[in-house]
Amino acid sequence: MSTTRIGSFNVENMFERPKVMGRNATKHAAPTLAAHARFNELIAAETYTPEVKEELKEHLTTLELLRSDRSKYAILRRIRGRFLARHRTGETSVVASGRESWVGWVELTTEPISELATRHTAQVMRDVGADVLGVVEAESRELLHMFSASMLKHVGWTPYEEVHLIDGNDERGINVGLLTREEHQVITIRTHVYARDSSGTIFSRDCAEYHVRTPTGPEVVVLVNHLKSKGYGAPGDPIGARRRFRQAVRIARIVNRLRDEGHEYIAVVGDLNDTADSEALRPLFQRTGLRDISEHENFDWDHRLGTYRGVNEKGKIDYVLLTPELFAKATGGGVFRKGVWRGPRTKNRWDVYETMTNEVHAASDHAAIYADIDWSA
């Protein structure tokens, strides 16, 4: 076998996802997710100053946890020590003095994914047919393995031979992983969850590094990413953009380190949550020589110029980026959007699965993207 298809697919969780990220909670998503992220960041402080305590209460109010440990979208987990005092007067105060005085956190409540949505996710994987597939927003290695072993058989395809996933930095259980088949063997794995810079932890999830031996001999290094999301912070996304910039800087450094070590064939894949012309992703493109497979003359866009929902250019946030040496061996690629919901008013409509009759049946809000590599080229 002298060819390899390298793909990326944001599966948006395969069996369960946070209820607030469901399609019926749109107006609650941004404030709830922002409050959840900020609360769990603040509670790591060594000392809770009066200002920190007030901000913690503000986020608990948003999460509807000020008077109860459980709300529609979130749960306050308290394992040891006392965090809050809920008074009969209706007032609530933070009594913990800092991280050492209690053990707990806020987690988001989850709900099952539609059985049809799970099946459509499997159909996307089957129809894309990637030999090496970067997976974004998978819950765990166990569930990813279960999905491959059972659901791919259910849709008439063979399971992936290797399933890899390392838990990342996101408490919501949205991790990145890698699936390989057809004798593509992972020979080295390196995690970057502990990567730090002067501002703290760099990656929201991980920049998972997989060294894959292909059947014909060449080794390709695949870096699977899910960069900081947009939409859950301040207007204009300044905090998210700064985080993505830091992440892009570190990915570029990793790519250049790999090239210095003699690795020619490197692919950066995943959901980068921004457009290629953004300031946030500038280091990734300007410091590495990486090329987007969508630049290839034989790339098939499948009706739209984006990968997220029905958005066009501004929705191009999923990538397969290749070093020049790997891009030279690419014969083409494409976007596969048959599992993405298409509303009745959508212009320039793409094909969807016949059984996808409702938005909740969608495999994902993201289309899959892939590159075809011919090692004999």
Short mmCIF file of C-alpha atoms in Angstrom, two decimals, residues 2-277:
data_model
loop_
_atom_site.label_atom_id
_atom_site.label_comp_id
_atom_site.label_asym_id
_atom_site.label_seq_id
_atom_site.Cartn_x
_atom_site.Cartn_y
_atom_site.Cartn_z
CA SER A 2 1.68 3.20 -1.18
CA THR A 3 -1.06 5.67 -0.24
CA THR A 4 -2.26 7.13 3.05
CA ARG A 5 -5.37 9.18 3.71
CA ILE A 6 -4.87 11.52 6.69
CA GLY A 7 -8.03 13.04 8.12
CA SER A 8 -9.46 15.15 10.91
CA PHE A 9 -12.96 14.97 12.35
CA ASN A 10 -14.50 16.83 15.30
CA VAL A 11 -17.01 14.22 16.47
CA GLU A 12 -18.49 16.49 19.20
CA ASN A 13 -18.59 13.55 21.64
CA MET A 14 -19.87 10.18 20.51
CA PHE A 15 -22.20 9.03 23.29
CA GLU A 16 -22.72 11.95 25.70
CA ARG A 17 -22.08 15.67 25.64
CA PRO A 18 -22.65 18.53 28.10
CA LYS A 19 -26.33 19.41 28.14
CA VAL A 20 -25.56 23.11 27.73
CA MET A 21 -23.81 22.34 24.43
CA GLY A 22 -26.95 20.73 23.10
CA ARG A 23 -28.93 22.32 20.30
CA ASN A 24 -31.77 23.32 22.66
CA ALA A 25 -29.57 25.39 24.98
CA THR A 26 -28.14 27.96 22.57
CA LYS A 27 -28.86 31.08 24.65
CA HIS A 28 -27.39 29.49 27.80
CA ALA A 29 -24.25 28.06 26.20
CA ALA A 30 -21.92 31.07 26.18
CA PRO A 31 -22.52 32.38 29.74
CA THR A 32 -22.64 28.89 31.27
CA LEU A 33 -19.46 27.67 29.60
CA ALA A 34 -17.64 30.92 30.40
CA ALA A 35 -18.72 30.75 34.07
CA HIS A 36 -17.75 27.07 34.31
CA ALA A 37 -14.28 27.68 32.87
CA ARG A 38 -13.59 30.77 34.98
CA PHE A 39 -14.89 29.20 38.22
CA ASN A 40 -12.63 26.16 37.88
CA GLU A 41 -9.73 28.47 37.10
CA LEU A 42 -10.32 30.66 40.15
CA ILE A 43 -10.65 27.82 42.67
CA ALA A 44 -7.06 26.76 41.95
CA ALA A 45 -5.84 29.92 43.74
CA GLU A 46 -3.83 29.39 46.91
CA THR A 47 -5.79 32.12 48.69
CA TYR A 48 -9.33 33.35 48.04
CA THR A 49 -9.27 37.10 48.49
CA PRO A 50 -12.56 38.97 49.06
CA GLU A 51 -12.52 39.93 45.38
CA VAL A 52 -12.04 36.30 44.30
CA LYS A 53 -14.86 35.17 46.59
CA GLU A 54 -17.23 37.72 45.08
CA GLU A 55 -16.33 36.61 41.57
CA LEU A 56 -16.82 32.96 42.51
CA LYS A 57 -20.32 33.81 43.74
CA GLU A 58 -21.07 35.64 40.50
CA HIS A 59 -20.19 32.55 38.49
CA LEU A 60 -22.21 30.31 40.79
CA THR A 61 -25.16 32.62 40.17
CA THR A 62 -24.77 32.22 36.42
CA LEU A 63 -24.52 28.45 36.86
CA GLU A 64 -27.60 28.52 39.17
CA LEU A 65 -25.58 26.82 41.92
CA LEU A 66 -25.68 29.52 44.54
CA ARG A 67 -28.55 27.89 46.50
CA SER A 68 -28.17 24.26 45.38
CA ASP A 69 -25.35 21.90 44.41
CA ARG A 70 -27.18 20.87 41.25
CA SER A 71 -28.79 22.86 38.44
CA LYS A 72 -30.00 22.09 34.94
CA TYR A 73 -26.57 22.50 33.38
CA ALA A 74 -24.01 22.09 36.19
CA ILE A 75 -23.09 20.28 39.42
CA LEU A 76 -21.00 21.58 42.31
CA ARG A 77 -18.91 18.63 43.47
CA ARG A 78 -17.62 18.90 47.05
CA ILE A 79 -15.38 15.99 48.09
CA ARG A 80 -13.71 17.29 51.24
CA GLY A 81 -13.84 20.45 53.32
CA ARG A 82 -16.39 23.24 53.31
CA PHE A 83 -16.68 25.66 50.40
CA LEU A 84 -19.98 27.48 50.88
CA ALA A 85 -22.27 28.51 53.71
CA ARG A 86 -25.90 28.82 52.64
CA HIS A 87 -27.70 30.91 55.26
CA ARG A 88 -31.37 30.83 56.17
CA THR A 89 -31.59 34.48 55.22
CA GLY A 90 -31.04 33.47 51.62
CA GLU A 91 -27.48 34.72 51.54
CA THR A 92 -24.62 32.48 50.40
CA SER A 93 -20.98 33.08 51.32
CA VAL A 94 -17.71 31.44 50.31
CA VAL A 95 -16.12 30.17 53.53
CA ALA A 96 -13.17 28.28 52.04
CA SER A 97 -9.93 30.21 52.45
CA GLY A 98 -8.17 28.73 49.42
CA ARG A 99 -7.47 25.62 47.41
CA GLU A 100 -5.95 23.77 50.37
CA SER A 101 -9.07 24.12 52.51
CA TRP A 102 -11.45 22.10 50.34
CA VAL A 103 -11.54 19.63 47.45
CA GLY A 104 -14.15 20.07 44.74
CA TRP A 105 -15.06 21.59 41.39
CA VAL A 106 -17.95 22.39 39.09
CA GLU A 107 -18.74 19.93 36.32
CA LEU A 108 -21.28 20.20 33.52
CA THR A 109 -24.25 17.85 33.42
CA THR A 110 -24.38 15.58 30.38
CA GLU A 111 -27.08 14.03 28.24
CA PRO A 112 -27.03 11.08 25.82
CA ILE A 113 -26.43 11.69 22.14
CA SER A 114 -29.15 10.63 19.73
CA GLU A 115 -28.61 7.04 18.58
CA LEU A 116 -28.97 8.23 14.98
CA ALA A 117 -26.33 10.93 15.55
CA THR A 118 -23.91 8.29 16.84
CA ARG A 119 -24.60 6.11 13.82
CA HIS A 120 -24.11 9.02 11.45
CA THR A 121 -20.75 9.73 13.09
CA ALA A 122 -19.73 6.15 12.30
CA GLN A 123 -20.98 6.56 8.72
CA VAL A 124 -18.84 9.67 8.27
CA MET A 125 -15.76 7.74 9.42
CA ARG A 126 -16.65 4.87 7.09
CA ASP A 127 -17.25 7.10 4.08
CA VAL A 128 -14.16 9.24 4.61
CA GLY A 129 -12.10 6.07 4.98
CA ALA A 130 -9.03 7.70 6.51
CA ASP A 131 -6.10 5.43 7.28
CA VAL A 132 -4.92 7.91 9.92
CA LEU A 133 -7.73 9.92 11.54
CA GLY A 134 -7.29 12.66 14.10
CA VAL A 135 -10.37 12.74 16.32
CA VAL A 136 -11.48 15.83 18.26
CA GLU A 137 -13.91 15.92 21.22
CA ALA A 138 -13.82 12.22 22.07
CA GLU A 139 -14.78 11.40 25.67
CA SER A 140 -12.14 8.79 26.51
CA ARG A 141 -9.97 6.08 24.98
CA GLU A 142 -12.34 3.40 26.29
CA LEU A 143 -15.36 4.97 24.62
CA LEU A 144 -13.43 5.71 21.43
CA HIS A 145 -12.34 2.07 21.29
CA MET A 146 -15.91 0.91 21.98
CA PHE A 147 -17.20 3.20 19.24
CA SER A 148 -14.69 1.86 16.72
CA ALA A 149 -15.26 -1.77 17.67
CA SER A 150 -19.06 -1.67 17.69
CA MET A 151 -20.44 1.24 15.68
CA LEU A 152 -18.13 0.86 12.68
CA LYS A 153 -19.19 -2.77 12.40
CA HIS A 154 -22.80 -1.63 12.74
CA VAL A 155 -22.45 0.52 9.61
CA GLY A 156 -20.68 -2.19 7.64
CA TRP A 157 -17.04 -1.22 8.10
CA THR A 158 -14.12 -2.74 9.94
CA PRO A 159 -12.90 -1.23 13.23
CA TYR A 160 -9.67 0.72 13.40
CA GLU A 161 -6.70 -1.43 14.36
CA GLU A 162 -5.26 1.13 16.79
CA VAL A 163 -7.10 3.57 19.05
CA HIS A 164 -5.10 6.17 20.97
CA LEU A 165 -6.17 8.93 23.35
CA ILE A 166 -4.52 10.67 26.30
CA ASP A 167 -6.70 12.68 28.69
CA GLY A 168 -6.16 16.39 28.12
CA ASN A 169 -6.68 19.58 30.10
CA ASP A 170 -10.41 20.03 29.50
CA GLU A 171 -12.60 18.95 32.42
CA ARG A 172 -15.57 18.42 30.10
CA GLY A 173 -14.09 15.23 28.67
CA ILE A 174 -13.43 16.58 25.19
CA ASN A 175 -10.10 15.11 24.21
CA VAL A 176 -8.10 14.54 21.03
CA GLY A 177 -7.07 11.10 19.80
CA LEU A 178 -5.85 9.14 16.82
CA LEU A 179 -7.25 6.15 14.95
CA THR A 180 -5.11 4.13 12.52
CA ARG A 181 -5.75 1.21 10.17
CA GLU A 182 -4.27 -0.74 7.25
CA GLU A 183 -0.94 -1.40 8.98
CA HIS A 184 -0.32 2.21 9.93
CA GLN A 185 1.38 1.67 13.29
CA VAL A 186 1.91 4.22 16.04
CA ILE A 187 5.46 3.76 17.25
CA THR A 188 5.88 6.81 19.52
CA ILE A 189 3.42 8.93 21.50
CA ARG A 190 4.22 12.21 23.22
CA THR A 191 1.80 14.41 25.14
CA HIS A 192 2.09 18.16 25.57
CA VAL A 193 -0.62 18.64 28.22
CA TYR A 194 2.00 19.94 30.66
CA ALA A 195 3.51 22.48 28.25
CA ARG A 196 3.72 25.90 29.92
CA ASP A 197 4.88 29.39 29.13
CA SER A 198 5.04 32.58 31.21
CA SER A 199 1.23 32.80 31.18
CA GLY A 200 0.65 29.25 32.40
CA THR A 201 -0.63 26.05 30.81
CA ILE A 202 -0.66 26.39 27.04
CA PHE A 203 -3.02 23.82 25.57
CA SER A 204 -6.75 23.79 26.31
CA ARG A 205 -6.79 20.08 25.52
CA ASP A 206 -3.47 18.72 24.20
CA CYS A 207 -1.21 18.83 21.20
CA ALA A 208 -0.94 15.04 20.97
CA GLU A 209 2.13 13.90 19.04
CA TYR A 210 1.93 10.54 17.25
CA HIS A 211 4.73 9.04 15.19
CA VAL A 212 3.15 6.69 12.65
CA ARG A 213 4.97 4.10 10.58
CA THR A 214 3.28 3.68 7.20
CA PRO A 215 3.13 0.32 5.38
CA THR A 216 5.68 1.39 2.78
CA GLY A 217 8.20 2.64 5.31
CA PRO A 218 8.10 6.44 5.69
CA GLU A 219 7.28 7.74 9.14
CA VAL A 220 4.75 10.57 9.44
CA VAL A 221 4.34 12.60 12.61
CA VAL A 222 0.75 13.66 13.29
CA LEU A 223 0.01 16.45 15.78
CA VAL A 224 -3.68 16.39 16.79
CA ASN A 225 -5.05 19.65 18.14
CA HIS A 226 -8.17 21.35 19.44
CA LEU A 227 -7.32 24.99 20.11
CA LYS A 228 -9.13 27.36 22.46
CA SER A 229 -12.73 27.84 21.40
CA LYS A 230 -14.36 31.10 20.39
CA GLY A 231 -17.56 32.48 21.80
CA TYR A 232 -17.43 31.84 25.55
CA GLY A 233 -15.50 34.88 26.73
CA ALA A 234 -15.67 38.63 26.36
CA PRO A 235 -17.06 40.21 23.16
CA GLY A 236 -14.55 39.97 20.34
CA ASP A 237 -12.88 36.93 21.90
CA PRO A 238 -9.67 38.71 23.09
CA ILE A 239 -8.88 36.08 25.75
CA GLY A 240 -9.51 33.17 23.40
CA ALA A 241 -7.48 34.76 20.61
CA ARG A 242 -4.51 35.29 22.94
CA ARG A 243 -4.71 31.67 24.08
CA ARG A 244 -4.86 30.41 20.49
CA PHE A 245 -1.86 32.60 19.63
CA ARG A 246 0.14 31.03 22.47
CA GLN A 247 -0.93 27.58 21.31
CA ALA A 248 0.03 28.35 17.70
CA VAL A 249 3.45 29.54 18.86
CA ARG A 250 4.05 26.28 20.73
CA ILE A 251 2.82 24.07 17.86
CA ALA A 252 5.19 25.92 15.53
CA ARG A 253 8.02 25.28 17.98
CA ILE A 254 7.15 21.57 18.12
CA VAL A 255 7.04 21.34 14.33
CA ASN A 256 10.41 23.05 13.98
CA ARG A 257 11.92 20.85 16.69
CA LEU A 258 10.72 17.77 14.82
CA ARG A 259 12.21 19.05 11.58
CA ASP A 260 15.51 19.74 13.30
CA GLU A 261 15.44 16.11 14.46
CA GLY A 262 15.15 14.99 10.84
CA HIS A 263 11.40 14.43 10.46
CA GLU A 264 10.31 15.62 7.01
CA TYR A 265 6.75 14.35 6.98
CA ILE A 266 4.63 16.16 9.58
CA ALA A 267 0.87 16.79 9.62
CA VAL A 268 -0.89 19.19 12.01
CA VAL A 269 -4.57 18.23 12.11
CA GLY A 270 -7.64 19.17 14.11
CA ASP A 271 -10.01 21.97 15.02
CA LEU A 272 -7.97 25.17 15.31
CA ASN A 273 -11.05 27.33 15.98
CA ASP A 274 -9.92 30.18 13.75
CA THR A 275 -9.34 31.09 10.12
CA ALA A 276 -5.98 30.82 8.39
CA ASP A 277 -5.73 34.60 7.99
#
